[in-house]
PDB file of C-alpha atoms in Angstrom:
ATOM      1  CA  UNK A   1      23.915  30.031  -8.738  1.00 59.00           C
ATOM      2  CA  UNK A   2      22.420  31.994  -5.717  1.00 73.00           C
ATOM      3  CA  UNK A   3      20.402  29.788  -3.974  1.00 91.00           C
ATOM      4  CA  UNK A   4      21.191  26.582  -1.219  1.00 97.00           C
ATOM      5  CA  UNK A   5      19.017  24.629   1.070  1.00 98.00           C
ATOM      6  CA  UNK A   6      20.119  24.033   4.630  1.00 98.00           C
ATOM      7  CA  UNK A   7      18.209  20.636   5.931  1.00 98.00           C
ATOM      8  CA  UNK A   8      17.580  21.694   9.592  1.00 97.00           C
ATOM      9  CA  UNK A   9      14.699  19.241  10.218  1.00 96.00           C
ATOM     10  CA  UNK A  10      15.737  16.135  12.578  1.00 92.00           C
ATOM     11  CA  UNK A  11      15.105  15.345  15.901  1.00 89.00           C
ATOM     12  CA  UNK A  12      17.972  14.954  17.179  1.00 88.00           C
ATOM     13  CA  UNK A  13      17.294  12.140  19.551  1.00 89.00           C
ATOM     14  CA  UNK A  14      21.232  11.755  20.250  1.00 91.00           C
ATOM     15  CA  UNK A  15      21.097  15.139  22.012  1.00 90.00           C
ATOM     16  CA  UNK A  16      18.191  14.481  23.971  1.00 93.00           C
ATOM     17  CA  UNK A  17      16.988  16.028  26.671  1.00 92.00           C
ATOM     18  CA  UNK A  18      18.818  19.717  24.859  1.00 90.00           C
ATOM     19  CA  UNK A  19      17.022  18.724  21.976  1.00 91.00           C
ATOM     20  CA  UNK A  20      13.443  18.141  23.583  1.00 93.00           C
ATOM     21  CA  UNK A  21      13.346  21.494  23.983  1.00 94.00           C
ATOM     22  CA  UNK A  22      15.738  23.177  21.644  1.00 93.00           C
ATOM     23  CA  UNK A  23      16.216  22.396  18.092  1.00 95.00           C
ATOM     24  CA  UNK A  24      19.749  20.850  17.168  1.00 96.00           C
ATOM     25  CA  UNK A  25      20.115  23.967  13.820  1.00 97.00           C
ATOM     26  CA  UNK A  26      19.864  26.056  16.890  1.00 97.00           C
ATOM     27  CA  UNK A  27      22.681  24.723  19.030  1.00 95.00           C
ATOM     28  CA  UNK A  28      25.171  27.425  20.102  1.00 94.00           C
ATOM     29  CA  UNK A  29      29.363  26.954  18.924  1.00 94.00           C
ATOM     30  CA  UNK A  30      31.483  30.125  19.188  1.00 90.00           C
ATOM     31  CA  UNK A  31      28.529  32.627  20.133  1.00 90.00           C
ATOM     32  CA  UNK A  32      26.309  31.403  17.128  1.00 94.00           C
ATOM     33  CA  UNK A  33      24.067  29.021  16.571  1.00 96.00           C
ATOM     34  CA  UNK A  34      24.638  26.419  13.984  1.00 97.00           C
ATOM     35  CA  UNK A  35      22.243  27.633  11.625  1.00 98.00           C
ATOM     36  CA  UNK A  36      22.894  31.510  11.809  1.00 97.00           C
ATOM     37  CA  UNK A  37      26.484  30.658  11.289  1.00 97.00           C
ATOM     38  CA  UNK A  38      25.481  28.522   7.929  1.00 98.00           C
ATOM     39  CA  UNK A  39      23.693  31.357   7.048  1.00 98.00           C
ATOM     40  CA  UNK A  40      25.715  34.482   7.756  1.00 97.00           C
ATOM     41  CA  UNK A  41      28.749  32.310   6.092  1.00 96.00           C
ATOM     42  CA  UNK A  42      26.642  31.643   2.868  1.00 97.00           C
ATOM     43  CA  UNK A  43      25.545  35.276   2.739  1.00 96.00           C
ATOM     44  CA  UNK A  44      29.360  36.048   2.842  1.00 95.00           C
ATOM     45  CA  UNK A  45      29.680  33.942   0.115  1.00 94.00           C
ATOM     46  CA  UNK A  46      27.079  35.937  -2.438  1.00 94.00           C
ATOM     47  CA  UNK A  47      24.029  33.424  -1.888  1.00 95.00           C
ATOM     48  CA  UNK A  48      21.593  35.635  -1.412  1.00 93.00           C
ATOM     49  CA  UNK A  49      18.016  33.216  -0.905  1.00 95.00           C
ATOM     50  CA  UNK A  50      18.130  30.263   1.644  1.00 97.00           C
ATOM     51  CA  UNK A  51      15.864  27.955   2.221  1.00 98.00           C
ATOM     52  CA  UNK A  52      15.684  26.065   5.488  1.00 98.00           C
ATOM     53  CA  UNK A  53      13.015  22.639   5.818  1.00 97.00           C
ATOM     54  CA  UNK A  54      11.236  22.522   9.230  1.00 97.00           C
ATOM     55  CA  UNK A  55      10.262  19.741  11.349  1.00 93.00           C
ATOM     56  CA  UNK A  56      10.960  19.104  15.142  1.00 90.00           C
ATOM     57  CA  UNK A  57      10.102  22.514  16.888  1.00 92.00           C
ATOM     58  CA  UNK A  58      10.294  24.227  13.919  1.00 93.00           C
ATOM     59  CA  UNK A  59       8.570  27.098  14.998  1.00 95.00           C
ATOM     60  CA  UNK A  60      11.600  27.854  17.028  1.00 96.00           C
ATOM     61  CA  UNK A  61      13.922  28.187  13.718  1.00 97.00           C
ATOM     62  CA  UNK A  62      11.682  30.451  12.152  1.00 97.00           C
ATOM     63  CA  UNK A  63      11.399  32.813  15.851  1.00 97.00           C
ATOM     64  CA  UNK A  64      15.114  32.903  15.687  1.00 97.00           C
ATOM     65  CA  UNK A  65      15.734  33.834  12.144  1.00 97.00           C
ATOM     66  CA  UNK A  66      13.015  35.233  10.610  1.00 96.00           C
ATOM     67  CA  UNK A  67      12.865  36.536   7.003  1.00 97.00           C
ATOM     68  CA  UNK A  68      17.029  36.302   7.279  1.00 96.00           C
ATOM     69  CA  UNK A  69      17.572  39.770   6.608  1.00 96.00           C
ATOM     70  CA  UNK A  70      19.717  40.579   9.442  1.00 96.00           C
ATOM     71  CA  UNK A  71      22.280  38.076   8.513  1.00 96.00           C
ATOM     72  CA  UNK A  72      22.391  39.260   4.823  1.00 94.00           C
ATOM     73  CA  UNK A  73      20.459  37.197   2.691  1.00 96.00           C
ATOM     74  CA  UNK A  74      16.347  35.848   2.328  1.00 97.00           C
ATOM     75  CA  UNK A  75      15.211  32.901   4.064  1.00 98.00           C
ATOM     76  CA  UNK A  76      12.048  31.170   2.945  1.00 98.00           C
ATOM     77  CA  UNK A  77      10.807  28.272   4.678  1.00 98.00           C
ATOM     78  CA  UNK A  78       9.870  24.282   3.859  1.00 97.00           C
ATOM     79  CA  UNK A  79       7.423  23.467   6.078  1.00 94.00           C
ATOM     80  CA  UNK A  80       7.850  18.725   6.765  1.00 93.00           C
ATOM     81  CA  UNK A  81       6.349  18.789  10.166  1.00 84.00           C
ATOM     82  CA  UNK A  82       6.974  15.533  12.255  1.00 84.00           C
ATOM     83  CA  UNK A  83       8.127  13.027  10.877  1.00 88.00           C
ATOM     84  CA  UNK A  84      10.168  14.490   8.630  1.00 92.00           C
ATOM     85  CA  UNK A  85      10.653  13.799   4.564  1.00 95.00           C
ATOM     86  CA  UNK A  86      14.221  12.383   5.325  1.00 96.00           C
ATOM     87  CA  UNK A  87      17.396  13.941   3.226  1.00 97.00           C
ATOM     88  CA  UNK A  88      16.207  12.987  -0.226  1.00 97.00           C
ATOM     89  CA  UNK A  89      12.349  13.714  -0.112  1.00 97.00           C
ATOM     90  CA  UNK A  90      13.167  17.170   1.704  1.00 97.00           C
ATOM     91  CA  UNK A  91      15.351  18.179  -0.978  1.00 97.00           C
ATOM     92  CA  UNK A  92      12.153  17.181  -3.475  1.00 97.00           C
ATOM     93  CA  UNK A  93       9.796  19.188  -1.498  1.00 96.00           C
ATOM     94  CA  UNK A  94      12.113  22.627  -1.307  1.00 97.00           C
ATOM     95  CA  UNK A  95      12.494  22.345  -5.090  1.00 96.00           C
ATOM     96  CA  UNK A  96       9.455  24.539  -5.758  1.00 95.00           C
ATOM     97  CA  UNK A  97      11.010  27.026  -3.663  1.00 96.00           C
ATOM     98  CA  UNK A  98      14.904  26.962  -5.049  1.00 96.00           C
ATOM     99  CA  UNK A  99      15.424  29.567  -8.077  1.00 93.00           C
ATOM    100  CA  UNK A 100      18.289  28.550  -9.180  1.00 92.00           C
ATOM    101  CA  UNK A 101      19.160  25.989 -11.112  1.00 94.00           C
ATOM    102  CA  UNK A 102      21.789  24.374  -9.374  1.00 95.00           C
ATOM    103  CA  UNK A 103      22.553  24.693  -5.664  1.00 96.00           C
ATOM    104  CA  UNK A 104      23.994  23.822  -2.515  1.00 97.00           C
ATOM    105  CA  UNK A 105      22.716  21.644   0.253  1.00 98.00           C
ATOM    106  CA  UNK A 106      24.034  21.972   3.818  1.00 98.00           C
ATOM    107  CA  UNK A 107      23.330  19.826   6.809  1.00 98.00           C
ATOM    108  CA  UNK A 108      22.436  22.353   9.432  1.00 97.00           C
ATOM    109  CA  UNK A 109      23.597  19.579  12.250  1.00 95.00           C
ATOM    110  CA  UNK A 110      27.817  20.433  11.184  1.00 97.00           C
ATOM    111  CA  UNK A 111      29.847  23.115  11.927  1.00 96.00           C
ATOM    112  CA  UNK A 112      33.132  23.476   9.599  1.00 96.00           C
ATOM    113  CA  UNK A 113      35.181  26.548   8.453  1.00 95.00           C
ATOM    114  CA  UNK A 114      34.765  25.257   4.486  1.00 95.00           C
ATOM    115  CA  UNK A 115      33.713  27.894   2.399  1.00 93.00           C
ATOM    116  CA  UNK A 116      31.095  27.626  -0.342  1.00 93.00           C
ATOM    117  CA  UNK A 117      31.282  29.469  -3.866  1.00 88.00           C
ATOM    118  CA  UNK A 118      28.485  30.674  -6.339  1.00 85.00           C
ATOM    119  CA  UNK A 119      30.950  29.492  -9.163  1.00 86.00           C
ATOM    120  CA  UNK A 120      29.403  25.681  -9.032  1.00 89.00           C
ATOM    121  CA  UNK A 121      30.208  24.077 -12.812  1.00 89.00           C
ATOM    122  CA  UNK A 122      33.785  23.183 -11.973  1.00 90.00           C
ATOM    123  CA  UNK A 123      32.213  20.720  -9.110  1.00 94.00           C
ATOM    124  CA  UNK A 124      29.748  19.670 -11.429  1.00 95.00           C
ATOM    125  CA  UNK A 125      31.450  19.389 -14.319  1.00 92.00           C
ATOM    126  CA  UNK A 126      29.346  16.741 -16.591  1.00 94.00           C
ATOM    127  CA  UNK A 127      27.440  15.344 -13.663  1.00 96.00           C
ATOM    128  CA  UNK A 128      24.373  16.938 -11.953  1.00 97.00           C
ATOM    129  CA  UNK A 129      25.616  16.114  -8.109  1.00 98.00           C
ATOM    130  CA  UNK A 130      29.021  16.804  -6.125  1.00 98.00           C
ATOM    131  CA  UNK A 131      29.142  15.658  -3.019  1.00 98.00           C
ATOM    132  CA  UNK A 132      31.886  16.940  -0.382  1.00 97.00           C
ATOM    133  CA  UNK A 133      34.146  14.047   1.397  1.00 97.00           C
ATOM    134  CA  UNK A 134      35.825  14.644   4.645  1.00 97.00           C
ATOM    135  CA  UNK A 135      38.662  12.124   6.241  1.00 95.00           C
ATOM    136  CA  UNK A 136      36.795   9.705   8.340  1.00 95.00           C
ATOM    137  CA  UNK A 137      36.559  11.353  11.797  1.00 92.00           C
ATOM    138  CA  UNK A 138      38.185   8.595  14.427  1.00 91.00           C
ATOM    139  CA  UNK A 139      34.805   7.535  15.520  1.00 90.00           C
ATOM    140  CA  UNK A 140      34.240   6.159  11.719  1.00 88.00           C
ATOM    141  CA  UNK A 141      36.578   2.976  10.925  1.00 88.00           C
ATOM    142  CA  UNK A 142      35.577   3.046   7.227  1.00 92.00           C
ATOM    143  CA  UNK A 143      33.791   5.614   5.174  1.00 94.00           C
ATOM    144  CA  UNK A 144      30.689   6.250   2.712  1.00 95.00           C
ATOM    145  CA  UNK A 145      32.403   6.659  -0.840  1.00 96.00           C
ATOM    146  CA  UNK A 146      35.567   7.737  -2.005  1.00 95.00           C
ATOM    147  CA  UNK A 147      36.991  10.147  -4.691  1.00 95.00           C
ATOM    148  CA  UNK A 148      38.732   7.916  -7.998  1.00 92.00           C
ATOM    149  CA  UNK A 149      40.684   9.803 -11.108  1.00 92.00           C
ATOM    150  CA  UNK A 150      38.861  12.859 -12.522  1.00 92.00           C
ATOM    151  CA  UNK A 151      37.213  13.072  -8.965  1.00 95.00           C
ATOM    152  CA  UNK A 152      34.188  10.846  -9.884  1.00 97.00           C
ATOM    153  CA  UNK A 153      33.074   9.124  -6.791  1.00 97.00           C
ATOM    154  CA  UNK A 154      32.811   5.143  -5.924  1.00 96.00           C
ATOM    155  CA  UNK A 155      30.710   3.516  -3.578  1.00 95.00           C
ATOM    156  CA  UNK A 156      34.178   1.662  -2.041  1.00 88.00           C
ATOM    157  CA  UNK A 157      33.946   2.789   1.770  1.00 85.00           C
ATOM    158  CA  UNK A 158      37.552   0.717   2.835  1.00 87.00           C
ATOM    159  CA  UNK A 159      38.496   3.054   4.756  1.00 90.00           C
ATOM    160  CA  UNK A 160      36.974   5.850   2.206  1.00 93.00           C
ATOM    161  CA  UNK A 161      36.178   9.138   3.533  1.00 95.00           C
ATOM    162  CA  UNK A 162      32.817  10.098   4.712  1.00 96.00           C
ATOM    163  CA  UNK A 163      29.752  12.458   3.370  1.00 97.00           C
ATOM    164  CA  UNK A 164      30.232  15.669   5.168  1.00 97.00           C
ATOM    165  CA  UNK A 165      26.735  16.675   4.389  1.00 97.00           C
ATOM    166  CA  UNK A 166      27.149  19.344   2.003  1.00 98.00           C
ATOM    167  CA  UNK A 167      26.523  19.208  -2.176  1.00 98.00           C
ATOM    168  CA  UNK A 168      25.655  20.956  -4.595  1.00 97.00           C
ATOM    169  CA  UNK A 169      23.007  19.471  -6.851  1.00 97.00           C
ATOM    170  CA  UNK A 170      21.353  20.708 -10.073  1.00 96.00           C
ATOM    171  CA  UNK A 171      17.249  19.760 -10.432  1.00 96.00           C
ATOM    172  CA  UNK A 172      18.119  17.285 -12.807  1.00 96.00           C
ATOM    173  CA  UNK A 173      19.254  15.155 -10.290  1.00 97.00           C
ATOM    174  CA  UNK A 174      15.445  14.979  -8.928  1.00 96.00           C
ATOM    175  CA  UNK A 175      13.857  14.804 -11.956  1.00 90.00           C
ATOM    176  CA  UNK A 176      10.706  13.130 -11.889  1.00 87.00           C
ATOM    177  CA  UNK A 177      11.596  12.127  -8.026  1.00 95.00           C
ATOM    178  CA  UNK A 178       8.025  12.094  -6.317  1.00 92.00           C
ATOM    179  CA  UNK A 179       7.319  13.842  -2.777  1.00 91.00           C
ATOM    180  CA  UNK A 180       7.408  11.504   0.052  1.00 94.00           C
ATOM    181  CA  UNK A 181      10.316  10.344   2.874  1.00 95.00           C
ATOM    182  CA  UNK A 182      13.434   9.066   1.747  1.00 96.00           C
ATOM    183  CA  UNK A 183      17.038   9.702   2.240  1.00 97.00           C
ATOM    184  CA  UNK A 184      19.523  11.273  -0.280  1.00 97.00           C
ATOM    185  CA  UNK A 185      22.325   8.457   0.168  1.00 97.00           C
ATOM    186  CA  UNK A 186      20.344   5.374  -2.260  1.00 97.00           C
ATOM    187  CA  UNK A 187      20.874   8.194  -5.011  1.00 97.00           C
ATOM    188  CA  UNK A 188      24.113   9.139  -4.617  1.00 97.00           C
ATOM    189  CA  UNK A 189      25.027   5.516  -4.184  1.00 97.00           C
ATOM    190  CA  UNK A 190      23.079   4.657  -7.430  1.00 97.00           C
ATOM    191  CA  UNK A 191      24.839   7.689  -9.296  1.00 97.00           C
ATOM    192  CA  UNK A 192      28.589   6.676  -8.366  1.00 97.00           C
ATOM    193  CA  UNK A 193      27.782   3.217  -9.984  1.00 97.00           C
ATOM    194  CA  UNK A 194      26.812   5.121 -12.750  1.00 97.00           C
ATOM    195  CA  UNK A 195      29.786   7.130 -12.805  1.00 96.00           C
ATOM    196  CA  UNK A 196      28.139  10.503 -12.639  1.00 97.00           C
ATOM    197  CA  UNK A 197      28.715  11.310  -9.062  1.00 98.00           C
ATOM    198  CA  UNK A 198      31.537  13.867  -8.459  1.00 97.00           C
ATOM    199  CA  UNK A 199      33.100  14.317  -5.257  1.00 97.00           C
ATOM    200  CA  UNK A 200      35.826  16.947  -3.705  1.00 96.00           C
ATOM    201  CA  UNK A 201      37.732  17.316  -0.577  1.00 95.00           C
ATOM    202  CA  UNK A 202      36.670  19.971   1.715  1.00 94.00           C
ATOM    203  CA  UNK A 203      40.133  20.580   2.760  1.00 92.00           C
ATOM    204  CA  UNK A 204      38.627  22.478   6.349  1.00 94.00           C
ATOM    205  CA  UNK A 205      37.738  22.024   9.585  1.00 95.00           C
ATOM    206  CA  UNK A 206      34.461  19.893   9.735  1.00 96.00           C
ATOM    207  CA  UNK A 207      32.505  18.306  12.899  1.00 95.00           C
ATOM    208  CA  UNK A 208      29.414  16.284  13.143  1.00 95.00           C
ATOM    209  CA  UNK A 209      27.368  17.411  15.554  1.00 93.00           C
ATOM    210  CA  UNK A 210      25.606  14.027  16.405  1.00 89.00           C
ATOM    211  CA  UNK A 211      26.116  13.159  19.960  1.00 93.00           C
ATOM    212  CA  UNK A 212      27.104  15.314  23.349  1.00 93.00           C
ATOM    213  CA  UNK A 213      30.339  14.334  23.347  1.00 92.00           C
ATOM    214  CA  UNK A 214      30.805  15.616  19.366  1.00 93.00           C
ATOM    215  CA  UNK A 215      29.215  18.819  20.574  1.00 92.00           C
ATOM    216  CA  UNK A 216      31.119  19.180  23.433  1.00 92.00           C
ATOM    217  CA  UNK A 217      34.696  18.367  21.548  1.00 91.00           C
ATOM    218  CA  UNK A 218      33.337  21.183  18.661  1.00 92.00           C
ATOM    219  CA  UNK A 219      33.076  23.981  21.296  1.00 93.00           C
ATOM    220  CA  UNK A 220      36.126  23.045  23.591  1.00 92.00           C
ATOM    221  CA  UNK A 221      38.027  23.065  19.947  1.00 89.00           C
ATOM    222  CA  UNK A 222      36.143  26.498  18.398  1.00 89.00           C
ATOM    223  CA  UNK A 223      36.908  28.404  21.775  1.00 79.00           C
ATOM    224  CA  UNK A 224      40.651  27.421  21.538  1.00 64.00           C
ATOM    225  CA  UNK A 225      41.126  28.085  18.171  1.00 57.00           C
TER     226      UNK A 225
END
């Protein structure tokens, strides 16, 4: 496995006004945007193609990282526009352009010190996704899913943990999916009733980058650290 998608399409209304002119991938913690450090970290991981979706001022993404080469690995592009396809119909659209045939998916819009691996079938195991879980962060009172015996995931959310917006996926999982905007969750809700969802603990540092006051606590943290 070689390959991983980094969604780095939204808006980012939250952030507004940063964000009217500066997309949120491009956001700067510890001297890096949140994109280059994605990338550089995956690159340091042996992925060696990324590819990033586009939407809101996308044009800036690809004026600040180019072909990828400086941070050690190829970047290809999936151009949305605005509005975007949404989690789950951006991940459909890159398809064409992932080698591989399983891979990662990052949000672009987190910052954590979890490391990814090229060695992907021990996630997997006998299911096609494996989503990561993170403790709920204390502005979540209850979660998204939560991790049962032989780390399958359920849908129970009391308290849970929540989606930290990174998987790894093989195509299977979008098999026969057809382009067009919706999210990722309905699947991964639909495969952990199925029991075929597996799940594991990041076990790192991990921030959501949603709101000012998120990216504000991220950098006063980074810089201290």
């Amino acid at each position: 496995m070689s390959d991983a998608l980094i969604l780095a399409a939204g808006r980012g209304a939250r952030l507004r006004p940063v964000t009217d002119t500066c997309p949120k991938p491009l956001l700067r913690v510890g001297g890096f945007s949140l994109l280059e450090r994605h990338l550089t970290e995956l690159a340091a991981a042996g992925v060696r193609r990324a590819v990033v979706n586009l939407g809101w001022l996308g044009q800036e993404i690809v004026r600040s990282i180019g072909d990828g080469s400086r941070l050690g690995l190829q970047v290809v592009y999936s151009g949305e526009g605005y509005p975007t396809l949404d989690t789950g119909g951006a991940i459909v659209r890159a398809l064409p352009l992932l080698e591989s045939d399983s891979f990662w998916v990052i949000n672009a819009d987190i910052w954590t010190e979890f490391q990814v691996s090229t060695e992907t079938d021990a996630l997997l195991a006998d299911a096609d996704a494996a989503i990561g879980l993170v403790p709920n962060p204390d502005y979540r009172s209850t979660g998204d899913f939560d991790i049962g015996p032989g780390r399958y995931v359920s849908n129970r959310a009391e308290p849970g943990m929540t989606f930290s917006g990174i998987a790894v996926y093989r195509r299977a999982f979008f098999s026969s999916l057809p382009d067009g905007r919706y999210s990722v969750v309905p699947l991964l809700r639909q495969a952990a009733d199925a029991n075929a969802l597996r799940g594991f603990d990041l076990g790192a540092r991990w921030f959501d980058i949603g709101t000012p006051q998120r990216l504000a606590a991220v950098r006063a943290e980074v810089s201290e650290s």
